[in-house]
PDB file of C-alpha atoms in Angstrom:
ATOM      1  CA  MET Z   1     -27.872 -15.469   4.488  1.00 56.00           C
ATOM      2  CA  ALA Z   2     -24.850 -17.186   3.000  1.00 74.00           C
ATOM      3  CA  SER Z   3     -24.786 -17.952  -0.706  1.00 88.00           C
ATOM      4  CA  PHE Z   4     -24.394 -21.342  -2.342  1.00 91.00           C
ATOM      5  CA  GLY Z   5     -20.792 -20.403  -3.115  1.00 89.00           C
ATOM      6  CA  GLU Z   6     -20.137 -20.316   0.637  1.00 90.00           C
ATOM      7  CA  ALA Z   7     -22.089 -23.519   1.331  1.00 92.00           C
ATOM      8  CA  PRO Z   8     -20.425 -26.686   2.557  1.00 94.00           C
ATOM      9  CA  GLU Z   9     -19.777 -29.413   0.001  1.00 96.00           C
ATOM     10  CA  GLY Z  10     -22.955 -31.415  -0.558  1.00 97.00           C
ATOM     11  CA  LYS Z  11     -23.077 -35.155  -0.006  1.00 98.00           C
ATOM     12  CA  PRO Z  12     -25.489 -36.851  -2.464  1.00 98.00           C
ATOM     13  CA  GLU Z  13     -26.055 -39.874  -0.184  1.00 98.00           C
ATOM     14  CA  ALA Z  14     -27.132 -37.635   2.700  1.00 98.00           C
ATOM     15  CA  GLY Z  15     -29.273 -35.633   0.270  1.00 98.00           C
ATOM     16  CA  ALA Z  16     -31.035 -38.817  -0.850  1.00 98.00           C
ATOM     17  CA  LYS Z  17     -32.081 -39.445   2.751  1.00 98.00           C
ATOM     18  CA  ILE Z  18     -33.346 -35.883   3.090  1.00 98.00           C
ATOM     19  CA  PHE Z  19     -35.289 -36.231  -0.165  1.00 98.00           C
ATOM     20  CA  LYS Z  20     -36.869 -39.483   1.016  1.00 98.00           C
ATOM     21  CA  THR Z  21     -37.966 -38.094   4.383  1.00 98.00           C
ATOM     22  CA  LYS Z  22     -38.849 -34.503   3.470  1.00 97.00           C
ATOM     23  CA  CYS Z  23     -39.610 -34.325  -0.271  1.00 97.00           C
ATOM     24  CA  SER Z  24     -40.761 -37.661  -1.693  1.00 97.00           C
ATOM     25  CA  GLN Z  25     -44.233 -37.367  -0.194  1.00 96.00           C
ATOM     26  CA  CYS Z  26     -44.938 -34.599  -2.705  1.00 97.00           C
ATOM     27  CA  HIS Z  27     -42.284 -34.934  -5.444  1.00 97.00           C
ATOM     28  CA  VAL Z  28     -40.797 -37.477  -7.842  1.00 97.00           C
ATOM     29  CA  ALA Z  29     -37.211 -36.736  -8.898  1.00 96.00           C
ATOM     30  CA  GLU Z  30     -36.826 -38.922 -11.991  1.00 92.00           C
ATOM     31  CA  LYS Z  31     -37.592 -37.527 -15.432  1.00 91.00           C
ATOM     32  CA  GLY Z  32     -40.802 -38.922 -16.842  1.00 89.00           C
ATOM     33  CA  GLY Z  33     -42.321 -39.669 -13.453  1.00 90.00           C
ATOM     34  CA  GLY Z  34     -45.777 -38.432 -12.610  1.00 93.00           C
ATOM     35  CA  HIS Z  35     -46.755 -35.443 -10.545  1.00 96.00           C
ATOM     36  CA  LYS Z  36     -47.817 -35.804  -6.941  1.00 96.00           C
ATOM     37  CA  GLN Z  37     -48.994 -32.953  -4.727  1.00 95.00           C
ATOM     38  CA  GLY Z  38     -45.951 -31.155  -6.151  1.00 96.00           C
ATOM     39  CA  PRO Z  39     -44.517 -31.283  -9.668  1.00 97.00           C
ATOM     40  CA  ASN Z  40     -42.115 -33.898 -10.982  1.00 96.00           C
ATOM     41  CA  LEU Z  41     -38.589 -32.549 -10.537  1.00 97.00           C
ATOM     42  CA  GLY Z  42     -37.009 -34.295 -13.531  1.00 96.00           C
ATOM     43  CA  GLY Z  43     -34.948 -31.796 -15.520  1.00 96.00           C
ATOM     44  CA  LEU Z  44     -35.155 -29.254 -12.697  1.00 97.00           C
ATOM     45  CA  PHE Z  45     -31.746 -27.616 -13.226  1.00 97.00           C
ATOM     46  CA  GLY Z  46     -31.941 -25.011 -15.956  1.00 97.00           C
ATOM     47  CA  ARG Z  47     -35.743 -24.953 -15.989  1.00 96.00           C
ATOM     48  CA  GLN Z  48     -37.879 -21.930 -15.141  1.00 97.00           C
ATOM     49  CA  SER Z  49     -40.280 -22.163 -12.207  1.00 96.00           C
ATOM     50  CA  GLY Z  50     -43.914 -22.828 -13.007  1.00 95.00           C
ATOM     51  CA  THR Z  51     -43.281 -24.459 -16.400  1.00 95.00           C
ATOM     52  CA  MET Z  52     -43.448 -28.264 -15.897  1.00 94.00           C
ATOM     53  CA  GLU Z  53     -46.108 -29.507 -18.288  1.00 92.00           C
ATOM     54  CA  GLY Z  54     -49.192 -31.043 -16.702  1.00 95.00           C
ATOM     55  CA  PHE Z  55     -48.862 -29.469 -13.251  1.00 96.00           C
ATOM     56  CA  SER Z  56     -51.136 -26.714 -11.943  1.00 95.00           C
ATOM     57  CA  TYR Z  57     -48.770 -24.119 -10.468  1.00 96.00           C
ATOM     58  CA  SER Z  58     -49.720 -21.128  -8.353  1.00 96.00           C
ATOM     59  CA  LYS Z  59     -49.813 -17.763 -10.089  1.00 96.00           C
ATOM     60  CA  ALA Z  60     -46.950 -16.665  -7.813  1.00 96.00           C
ATOM     61  CA  ASN Z  61     -44.738 -19.554  -8.923  1.00 95.00           C
ATOM     62  CA  LYS Z  62     -45.345 -18.845 -12.595  1.00 95.00           C
ATOM     63  CA  GLU Z  63     -44.815 -15.101 -12.266  1.00 96.00           C
ATOM     64  CA  LYS Z  64     -41.635 -15.376 -10.163  1.00 96.00           C
ATOM     65  CA  ALA Z  65     -39.983 -17.066 -13.181  1.00 95.00           C
ATOM     66  CA  VAL Z  66     -37.032 -18.401 -11.205  1.00 96.00           C
ATOM     67  CA  HIS Z  67     -34.275 -20.032 -13.264  1.00 97.00           C
ATOM     68  CA  TRP Z  68     -33.442 -23.105 -11.156  1.00 97.00           C
ATOM     69  CA  ASP Z  69     -29.753 -23.643 -10.455  1.00 97.00           C
ATOM     70  CA  GLU Z  70     -27.699 -24.372  -7.327  1.00 97.00           C
ATOM     71  CA  GLU Z  71     -27.814 -20.754  -6.128  1.00 96.00           C
ATOM     72  CA  THR Z  72     -31.558 -20.237  -6.529  1.00 97.00           C
ATOM     73  CA  LEU Z  73     -32.386 -23.648  -5.029  1.00 97.00           C
ATOM     74  CA  TYR Z  74     -30.102 -22.998  -2.061  1.00 97.00           C
ATOM     75  CA  ASP Z  75     -31.946 -19.751  -1.316  1.00 96.00           C
ATOM     76  CA  TYR Z  76     -35.395 -21.217  -2.062  1.00 97.00           C
ATOM     77  CA  LEU Z  77     -34.914 -24.279   0.142  1.00 97.00           C
ATOM     78  CA  LEU Z  78     -34.179 -22.076   3.154  1.00 97.00           C
ATOM     79  CA  ALA Z  79     -37.751 -20.715   3.191  1.00 96.00           C
ATOM     80  CA  PRO Z  80     -39.882 -21.462   0.104  1.00 96.00           C
ATOM     81  CA  LYS Z  81     -42.808 -19.254   1.169  1.00 96.00           C
ATOM     82  CA  LYS Z  82     -40.500 -16.263   1.671  1.00 96.00           C
ATOM     83  CA  TYR Z  83     -38.685 -16.847  -1.623  1.00 97.00           C
ATOM     84  CA  ILE Z  84     -41.937 -17.183  -3.596  1.00 97.00           C
ATOM     85  CA  PRO Z  85     -44.745 -15.550  -1.592  1.00 97.00           C
ATOM     86  CA  GLY Z  86     -48.017 -17.177  -2.603  1.00 96.00           C
ATOM     87  CA  THR Z  87     -46.532 -20.563  -3.537  1.00 94.00           C
ATOM     88  CA  LYS Z  88     -48.664 -23.630  -2.843  1.00 92.00           C
ATOM     89  CA  MET Z  89     -45.657 -25.469  -1.431  1.00 93.00           C
ATOM     90  CA  VAL Z  90     -46.259 -26.066   2.281  1.00 92.00           C
ATOM     91  CA  PHE Z  91     -42.716 -27.239   3.098  1.00 95.00           C
ATOM     92  CA  PRO Z  92     -41.191 -24.907   5.735  1.00 95.00           C
ATOM     93  CA  GLY Z  93     -37.641 -25.221   4.410  1.00 97.00           C
ATOM     94  CA  LEU Z  94     -34.254 -26.534   5.477  1.00 98.00           C
ATOM     95  CA  LYS Z  95     -32.484 -24.198   7.894  1.00 97.00           C
ATOM     96  CA  LYS Z  96     -29.103 -25.984   7.993  1.00 97.00           C
ATOM     97  CA  PRO Z  97     -26.730 -25.065   5.146  1.00 96.00           C
ATOM     98  CA  GLN Z  98     -25.362 -28.630   5.069  1.00 97.00           C
ATOM     99  CA  ASP Z  99     -28.862 -30.084   4.581  1.00 98.00           C
ATOM    100  CA  ARG Z 100     -29.551 -27.728   1.672  1.00 97.00           C
ATOM    101  CA  ALA Z 101     -26.177 -28.486   0.066  1.00 97.00           C
ATOM    102  CA  ASP Z 102     -26.735 -32.243   0.500  1.00 98.00           C
ATOM    103  CA  LEU Z 103     -30.217 -32.104  -1.025  1.00 98.00           C
ATOM    104  CA  ILE Z 104     -28.972 -30.066  -3.994  1.00 98.00           C
ATOM    105  CA  ALA Z 105     -26.124 -32.555  -4.568  1.00 98.00           C
ATOM    106  CA  HIS Z 106     -28.683 -35.373  -4.637  1.00 98.00           C
ATOM    107  CA  LEU Z 107     -31.092 -33.491  -6.906  1.00 98.00           C
ATOM    108  CA  LYS Z 108     -28.364 -32.690  -9.435  1.00 96.00           C
ATOM    109  CA  ALA Z 109     -27.894 -36.406 -10.042  1.00 95.00           C
ATOM    110  CA  ALA Z 110     -31.452 -37.632  -9.481  1.00 96.00           C
ATOM    111  CA  THR Z 111     -33.178 -35.088 -11.732  1.00 96.00           C
ATOM    112  CA  ALA Z 112     -30.720 -35.171 -14.644  1.00 93.00           C
TER     113      ALA Z 112
END
């Protein structure tokens, strides 16, 4: 598996489309938004997994204690259930490196 450092440059506009079609059913990106089936992603970068107030995380997500940054998200988005076994997230992942890079580029702006 390639690292984020080897990933193609992300395109935020393409990432916004990916977020809309694959993520927005369960997540809100903007700070201060409510939770859906998944937690609000506002302030995601720099936060530890399982710590967003008001959301009921799986024990696995809390105990993994991932520090979210580009590298960890790039690896996580490939296969969430492999990265955090026991997570409640049902999303199968994004196999294409470009899709992961695009989504991360979008999330960096949308969740700030």
